[in-house]
N, CA, C and O of each residue as an XYZ file, in Angstrom:
544
protein
N       1.494    -20.677      2.649
C       1.533    -19.629      3.526
C       3.015    -18.960      3.800
O       3.843    -19.659      4.385
N       3.288    -17.935      3.487
C       3.845    -17.147      3.885
C       4.694    -16.508      5.049
O       4.133    -16.445      6.143
N       5.668    -16.144      4.969
C       6.210    -15.303      6.265
C       6.013    -13.673      5.807
O       6.089    -13.096      4.723
N       5.652    -13.130      7.520
C       5.246    -11.641      7.417
C       6.281    -11.517      8.213
O       6.512    -11.998      9.323
N       6.971    -10.712      7.423
C       8.091    -11.035      8.300
C       9.038     -8.744      8.240
O       9.484     -8.235      7.212
N       9.011     -8.288      9.152
C       9.496     -7.146      8.623
C      10.979     -6.270      9.242
O      11.104     -6.391     10.461
N      11.763     -5.669      8.748
C      12.978     -4.902      8.989
C      12.948     -3.279      9.621
O      11.944     -2.681     10.008
N      13.971     -2.914      9.604
C      13.599     -1.637      9.785
C      14.937     -0.460      9.468
O      15.718     -0.841     10.339
N      15.321      0.168      9.091
C      16.883      1.337      8.715
C      16.870      2.009     10.112
O      15.756      1.908     10.627
N      17.292      2.316     10.471
C      18.204      3.327     11.436
C      19.087      3.520     11.460
O      20.142      2.970     11.779
N      18.488      5.130     10.794
C      19.729      6.144     10.474
C      20.974      6.266     11.206
O      22.090      6.233     10.686
N      20.704      6.420     12.540
C      21.247      6.761     13.508
C      22.715      6.290     14.057
O      23.679      7.011     14.315
N      22.568      4.451     14.190
C      23.631      3.688     14.260
C      24.361      3.332     12.353
O      25.567      3.288     12.110
N      23.474      3.172     11.512
C      23.433      2.992     10.149
C      23.628      1.195      9.818
O      24.417      0.519      9.158
N      22.481      0.930     10.649
C      21.988     -0.913     10.802
C      20.706     -0.506     10.559
O      19.817      0.327     10.731
N      21.286     -2.102      9.799
C      19.086     -2.774      9.667
C      18.671     -3.757     10.494
O      19.225     -4.856     10.503
N      17.685     -3.464     11.245
C      17.423     -4.494     12.353
C      15.934     -4.612     12.125
O      15.070     -3.817     11.755
N      15.940     -6.242     12.576
C      14.210     -6.551     12.628
C      13.927     -6.710     13.721
O      14.480     -7.541     14.443
N      12.560     -5.578     14.252
C      11.866     -5.851     15.284
C      11.266     -6.836     15.685
O      10.626     -7.470     14.846
N      11.271     -7.383     17.371
C      10.521     -8.043     17.064
C       9.144     -8.344     16.975
O       8.727     -9.491     16.818
N       8.216     -7.050     17.100
C       7.077     -7.094     17.216
C       6.863     -5.581     16.772
O       7.603     -4.714     17.237
N       5.990     -5.307     15.998
C       5.343     -4.501     15.878
C       3.900     -4.002     16.145
O       2.986     -4.516     15.499
N       3.653     -3.101     16.993
C       2.053     -2.146     17.700
C       1.848     -1.094     17.316
O       2.412     -0.016     17.502
N       0.191     -1.693     16.204
C       0.195     -0.393     16.166
C      -1.647     -0.451     16.421
O      -2.578     -1.255     16.380
N      -1.347      1.096     16.716
C      -2.302      1.340     18.058
C      -3.772      1.826     17.671
O      -4.821      1.705     18.303
N      -3.495      2.465     16.325
C      -4.005      3.151     15.716
C      -3.834      4.151     15.434
O      -4.439      4.547     14.439
N      -2.924      5.095     16.153
C      -2.747      6.489     16.042
C      -0.964      6.845     15.124
O      -0.718      7.640     14.217
N       0.154      5.668     16.013
C       1.175      5.098     15.407
C       1.810      4.242     16.064
O       1.871      3.913     17.249
N       2.520      3.765     14.629
C       2.990      2.233     15.461
C       4.239      1.932     16.275
O       5.093      2.753     15.941
N       4.515      1.443     16.822
C       5.438      1.075     17.927
C       6.467     -0.216     17.694
O       5.893     -1.305     17.720
N       8.374     -0.256     17.399
C       8.652     -1.431     17.553
C       8.884     -1.574     19.429
O       9.113     -0.768     20.331
N       8.600     -3.559     19.309
C       7.974     -2.820     20.439
C       9.825     -4.109     20.955
O      10.475     -4.856     20.223
N       9.981     -3.802     22.284
C      11.037     -5.024     22.638
C      11.137     -5.179     24.771
O      11.625     -4.628     25.758
N      10.370     -6.210     24.397
C       9.876     -6.836     25.761
C       8.979     -6.051     26.380
O       9.148     -5.710     27.551
N       7.664     -5.582     25.487
C       6.533     -4.487     25.505
C       7.135     -3.432     25.708
O       6.490     -2.771     26.522
N       7.710     -3.108     25.507
C       8.341     -1.505     25.776
C       8.700     -0.942     24.566
O       9.631     -1.440     23.933
N       7.660      0.729     23.844
C       7.981      1.048     22.690
C       9.265      1.308     22.772
O       9.447      1.956     23.803
N      10.467      1.090     22.079
C      11.886      1.415     21.518
C      12.096      2.715     20.702
O      12.846      3.662     20.938
N      10.686      2.376     19.028
C      11.227      3.739     18.266
C      10.229      3.006     17.995
O       9.955      1.807     18.039
N       9.176      5.040     17.378
C       7.692      5.234     16.718
C       8.210      4.631     14.598
O       9.104      5.213     13.984
N       7.660      3.851     14.187
C       7.107      3.675     13.102
C       7.924      4.257     11.726
O       8.609      3.832     10.796
N       7.055      6.240     12.549
C       7.209      7.625     12.266
C       9.407      7.752     11.974
O       9.932      8.235     10.971
N      10.034      7.258     12.983
C      11.810      7.436     12.674
C      12.453      6.963     12.143
O      13.647      7.240     12.258
N      12.035      6.031     11.306
C      12.675      5.401     10.775
C      11.680      3.934      9.649
O      10.714      3.298     10.070
N      12.418      3.748      8.041
C      11.487      3.246      6.983
C      11.811      1.845      7.763
O      12.641      1.381      8.545
N      10.557      1.444      7.013
C      10.011     -0.339      7.430
C       9.688     -0.715      6.507
O       8.720     -0.299      5.870
N      10.965     -2.254      5.980
C      10.265     -2.846      4.552
C       9.836     -4.282      5.352
O       9.925     -4.734      6.494
N       9.378     -4.661      4.195
C       8.372     -5.555      4.495
C       9.335     -6.875      3.428
O       9.925     -6.786      2.352
N       9.184     -7.588      4.028
C       8.908     -9.235      3.370
C       8.764    -10.245      2.244
O       7.891    -11.113      2.237
N       9.705    -10.072      1.262
C       8.339    -10.198     -0.401
C       7.919    -11.844     -0.478
O       6.982    -12.218     -1.184
N       8.816    -12.873      0.425
C       8.419    -13.942      1.162
C       8.845    -14.880     -0.386
O       8.237    -15.737     -1.028
N      10.546    -14.027     -0.597
C      11.213    -14.609     -1.603
C      12.770    -14.816     -1.375
O      13.271    -14.384     -0.337
N      13.460    -15.397     -2.218
C      14.504    -15.700     -1.886
C      15.261    -15.444     -3.107
O      14.925    -15.839     -4.224
N      16.710    -14.490     -2.722
C      17.549    -14.605     -3.659
C      18.103    -16.361     -4.214
O      17.713    -17.401     -3.685
N      19.454    -16.227     -5.839
C      19.868    -17.702     -5.861
C      20.906    -18.541     -5.185
O      21.457    -19.621     -5.400
N      20.954    -17.329     -4.021
C      21.556    -18.081     -3.106
C      20.644    -18.377     -1.433
O      20.902    -19.258     -0.613
N      19.902    -17.644     -1.376
C      19.319    -18.367     -0.157
C      18.722    -17.374      0.897
O      18.049    -17.552      1.912
N      19.404    -15.856      0.048
C      18.846    -14.416      0.819
C      17.001    -14.177      1.014
O      16.200    -14.465      0.124
N      16.718    -13.752      2.008
C      15.820    -13.117      1.804
C      15.752    -11.393      1.270
O      16.677    -10.585      1.357
N      14.050    -11.086      0.582
C      14.517    -10.531     -0.188
C      13.056     -9.996      0.380
O      11.880    -10.360      0.382
N      13.845     -8.944      0.841
C      12.872     -7.439      1.110
C      12.945     -6.017      0.579
O      13.892     -5.571     -0.068
N      11.580     -5.191      0.999
C      11.409     -3.890     -0.280
C      12.206     -2.794     -0.167
O      12.036     -1.826      0.574
N      12.781     -2.927     -0.672
C      14.487     -1.972     -0.794
C      15.907     -2.157     -0.891
O      16.902     -1.464     -0.675
N      15.527     -4.023     -1.526
C      16.741     -4.648     -1.620
C      17.114     -4.536     -2.868
O      16.648     -5.133     -3.839
N      18.328     -3.429     -2.818
C      18.946     -4.191     -4.781
C      19.137     -5.409     -5.289
O      20.216     -5.941     -5.027
N      18.655     -5.772     -5.703
C      18.889     -7.124     -6.780
C      19.416     -6.774     -7.937
O      18.823     -6.300     -8.906
N      20.573     -7.020     -7.821
C      21.379     -7.827     -9.460
C      19.977     -9.376    -10.644
O      19.652    -10.547    -10.451
N      19.720     -8.513    -11.520
C      19.313     -9.890    -12.306
C      20.201    -10.045    -13.325
O      20.920     -9.283    -13.971
N      19.888    -11.706    -13.310
C      20.905    -12.206    -14.334
C      20.050    -12.913    -15.030
O      19.369    -13.878    -14.683
N      20.136    -12.318    -16.134
C      19.264    -13.552    -17.419
C      19.685    -13.905    -18.600
O      20.325    -13.040    -19.199
N      19.502    -15.074    -19.213
C      20.654    -15.702    -19.778
C      19.702    -15.529    -21.824
O      19.927    -16.092    -22.895
N      18.768    -14.545    -21.405
C      17.378    -14.723    -22.643
C      17.657    -12.792    -22.904
O      17.289    -11.975    -22.060
N      18.289    -12.438    -24.092
C      18.264    -11.253    -24.356
C      16.999    -11.126    -25.907
O      16.752    -12.039    -26.694
N      16.408     -9.693    -25.924
C      15.365     -9.668    -27.196
C      16.081     -8.652    -27.369
O      16.193     -7.691    -26.607
N      16.857     -8.919    -28.903
C      17.215     -7.574    -29.441
C      17.357     -7.858    -31.258
O      17.620     -8.929    -31.805
N      17.103     -6.596    -31.876
C      17.120     -7.203    -32.887
C      15.766     -8.028    -33.882
O      15.780     -8.473    -35.030
N      14.647     -7.965    -32.804
C      13.425     -8.637    -33.170
C      13.748    -10.335    -33.143
O      13.193    -11.003    -34.016
N      14.529    -10.951    -32.274
C      15.091    -11.836    -31.712
C      15.207    -12.311    -30.645
O      15.378    -11.437    -29.795
N      15.197    -13.445    -30.202
C      15.711    -13.916    -28.687
C      17.258    -14.741    -29.217
O      17.540    -15.510    -30.136
N      18.014    -14.106    -28.099
C      19.472    -14.374    -27.592
C      19.961    -14.801    -27.035
O      20.352    -14.003    -26.183
N      20.431    -16.076    -26.803
C      20.854    -16.960    -25.571
C      22.443    -16.127    -25.689
O      23.308    -16.270    -26.553
N      22.432    -15.184    -24.416
C      23.692    -14.534    -23.831
C      23.123    -13.539    -22.463
O      22.036    -12.988    -22.290
N      24.616    -13.598    -21.437
C      24.140    -13.406    -20.563
C      24.217    -12.093    -20.365
O      25.163    -11.386    -20.711
N      22.934    -11.632    -19.639
C      23.637    -10.344    -19.348
C      22.399     -9.692    -17.463
O      21.744    -10.584    -16.924
N      22.356     -8.659    -17.024
C      21.750     -8.244    -15.702
C      21.679     -7.141    -15.947
O      22.361     -6.557    -16.789
N      20.460     -6.455    -14.936
C      20.353     -5.255    -14.698
C      20.230     -5.080    -13.132
O      19.964     -6.073    -12.455
N      20.447     -3.646    -12.441
C      20.380     -4.175    -11.262
C      18.862     -3.459    -10.748
O      18.457     -2.544    -11.465
N      18.105     -3.797     -9.671
C      16.963     -2.657     -9.610
C      16.850     -2.240     -7.857
O      17.412     -2.601     -6.823
N      15.919     -1.400     -8.195
C      15.559     -1.589     -6.634
C      14.115     -2.516     -6.121
O      13.044     -2.044     -6.501
N      14.061     -3.860     -5.245
C      12.616     -4.135     -4.890
C      11.884     -3.189     -4.146
O      12.166     -2.922     -2.978
N      10.910     -2.645     -4.798
C       9.446     -1.820     -4.565
C       7.967     -2.404     -4.519
O       7.388     -3.122     -5.335
N       7.519     -1.848     -3.258
C       5.954     -2.432     -3.353
C       5.110     -1.214     -4.206
O       4.929     -0.047     -3.858
N       4.753     -1.767     -5.193
C       3.908     -0.853     -5.889
C       2.422     -1.372     -6.910
O       2.362     -2.584     -6.703
N       1.956     -1.219     -7.295
C       0.334     -1.704     -7.690
C      -0.157     -2.773     -7.292
O      -0.613     -3.735     -7.911
N       0.017     -2.446     -5.638
C      -0.592     -3.908     -5.026
C       0.789     -5.112     -5.105
O       0.226     -6.165     -4.804
N       1.508     -5.270     -5.228
C       2.673     -6.169     -5.941
C       4.327     -5.304     -5.698
O       4.597     -4.104     -5.762
N       5.246     -6.565     -5.393
C       6.498     -6.570     -5.191
C       7.021     -6.433     -6.964
O       7.135     -7.434     -7.671
N       7.249     -5.240     -7.388
C       8.248     -5.464     -8.410
C       9.669     -4.436     -8.016
O      10.154     -3.822     -7.066
N       9.975     -4.806     -9.767
C      11.697     -4.520     -9.699
C      11.513     -2.931    -10.077
O      12.513     -2.213    -10.100
N      10.262     -2.419    -10.361
C      10.215     -0.863    -11.204
C       8.502     -0.339    -10.896
O       7.581     -1.150    -10.800
N       8.388      0.649    -10.816
C       7.123      1.351    -11.123
C       6.658      1.223    -11.631
O       5.468      1.316    -11.330
N       7.132      0.758    -13.384
C       6.026      0.424    -14.375
C       6.459     -1.021    -14.666
O       6.438     -1.421    -15.830
N       6.876     -1.877    -13.592
C       6.874     -2.902    -13.755
C       5.572     -3.379    -13.918
O       4.816     -2.944    -13.049
N       4.864     -4.389    -15.022
C       3.661     -4.549    -14.713
C       3.271     -5.838    -14.414
O       2.126     -6.257    -14.249
N       5.108     -6.880    -14.316
C       4.947     -7.966    -13.471
C       5.059     -8.271    -11.890
O       5.684     -7.376    -11.322
N       4.571     -9.406    -10.942
C       5.219     -8.862    -10.217
C       6.114    -10.026    -10.254
O       6.018    -11.098    -10.851
N       7.076     -9.514     -9.410
C       8.615     -9.684     -9.017
C       8.498    -11.837     -8.594
O       9.392    -12.650     -8.830
N       7.716    -12.004     -8.235
C       7.907    -13.367     -7.680
C       7.725    -13.992     -9.513
O       8.592    -14.726     -9.987
N       6.978    -13.725    -10.014
C       7.267    -14.400    -11.488
C       7.881    -13.886    -12.363
O       7.475    -13.857    -13.525
N       9.210    -13.274    -11.888
C      10.088    -12.688    -12.346
C      11.750    -13.630    -12.195
O      12.662    -13.925    -12.967
N      11.348    -13.897    -10.330
C      12.138    -14.652     -9.379
C      11.677    -16.524    -10.048
O      12.507    -17.394    -10.312
N      10.323    -16.638    -10.148
C      10.448    -17.527    -10.376
C      10.949    -18.508    -12.339
O      11.042    -19.649    -12.790
N      11.085    -17.301    -12.732
C      10.906    -17.828    -14.117
C      11.809    -18.714    -14.219
O      12.079    -18.992    -13.050
N      12.875    -19.747    -15.339
C      13.642    -20.713    -15.541
C      15.260    -19.785    -15.562
O      16.176    -19.867    -14.744
N      15.172    -18.974    -16.742
C      15.474    -18.738    -17.672
C      16.568    -16.886    -16.248
O      17.721    -16.529    -16.491
N      15.778    -16.290    -15.161
C      16.265    -15.582    -14.559
C      16.740    -16.021    -13.535
O      16.329    -17.089    -13.083
N      17.749    -15.285    -12.901
C      18.387    -15.686    -11.540
C      18.685    -13.916    -10.571
O      19.030    -12.845    -11.072
N      18.425    -14.193     -9.310
C      18.084    -13.170     -8.759
C      19.417    -12.671     -7.682
O      19.193    -13.442     -6.749
N      20.604    -11.890     -7.269
C      21.003    -11.230     -5.870
C      20.725    -10.017     -5.441
O      20.662     -8.929     -6.013
N      20.494    -10.525     -3.821
C      20.854     -9.549     -3.281
C      22.462     -8.590     -3.260
O      23.555     -9.091     -2.995
N      22.294     -7.618     -3.496
C      23.734     -6.712     -3.162
C      23.625     -6.220     -2.230
O      24.643     -6.153     -1.541
N      22.561     -5.711     -1.784
C      22.424     -4.335     -0.733
C      21.410     -4.430     -0.816
O      20.672     -5.310     -1.259
N      21.168     -2.861     -0.083
C      19.663     -2.017      0.507
C      19.667     -0.386     -0.299
O      20.779      0.140     -0.342
N      18.774      0.222     -0.775
C      18.570      1.854     -0.875
C      19.321      2.242      0.282
O      20.487      2.573      0.068
N      18.978      2.267      1.248
C      19.902      2.603      2.950
C      21.375      2.531      3.283
O      22.081      3.530      3.424
N      21.865      1.065      3.421
C      22.822      0.969      3.250
C      24.051      1.157      2.053
O      25.267      1.314      2.170
N      23.071      1.059      0.739
C      24.168      1.431     -0.140
C      23.338      2.393     -1.699
O      23.041      2.241     -2.884
N      23.314      3.037     -0.964
C      22.700      4.251     -1.896
C      23.308      4.461     -3.205
O      22.605      4.649     -4.198
N      25.075      4.428     -3.272
C      25.558      4.211     -4.640
C      25.544      3.101     -4.966
O      26.685      2.787     -5.306
N      24.692      2.091     -5.081
C      24.013      1.003     -5.739
C      23.169      1.044     -6.619
O      22.991      0.299     -7.583
N      22.520      2.131     -6.205
C      21.169      2.615     -6.788
C      20.802      3.227     -8.721
O      21.246      4.323     -9.064
N      20.140      2.513     -9.553
C      20.763      3.180    -10.419
C      19.981      4.384    -10.159
O      19.240      4.690     -9.225
N      20.464      5.205    -11.605
C      20.208      6.661    -11.131
C      18.329      7.134    -11.920
O      17.858      8.271    -11.906
N      17.619      5.860    -12.520
C      16.518      5.286    -12.833
C      15.791      6.132    -11.210
O      15.420      7.178    -10.677
N      15.941      5.059    -11.118
C      15.195      4.423     -9.189
C      15.626      5.893     -8.618
O      14.580      6.520     -8.447
N      16.975      6.843     -8.186
C      16.371      7.785     -7.810
C      15.307      8.854     -7.584
O      15.515      9.776     -6.795
C-alpha cells in the first residue's frame, strides 16, 4: 500500500507546503489547519505523491523535475553501454504518473529498472528555468 500525500505551491510566498488535510465538500476543496479552511484548492496547484523515491530517497511528486540517468543507449540500431541523461517533468497522464504525455510506460517501471536512476532536481513552479522546452 502506498502513501497518499499531497503538496501545494503557494505562488504568493514562492514556497511549497504540505497541507495537513484536504477536505472536499463537493463544491470546493480547502486545505485545513486545525479544522479551519486556509486556502482553496483553486488558489494554488496541488501535486500528488507518486509513491516513488529517487536515488537519494527523495519523494517524487507530480510536477517534479527529474534527471533520468541511463547506462544503456540505443544508437545505430544497437544498444551501447554509455552514461547519458534526460531531464523531464513528472506528469499524471493516461491514469498513471509518467515522464511525458507521450510516454506509454508508467514511471514506476522506469524507476524500478536496474539500468535507470532518477534524481529530483527541482519542480516546475520553483525552478521553471529547468523545465525542458518540449514540456513548456
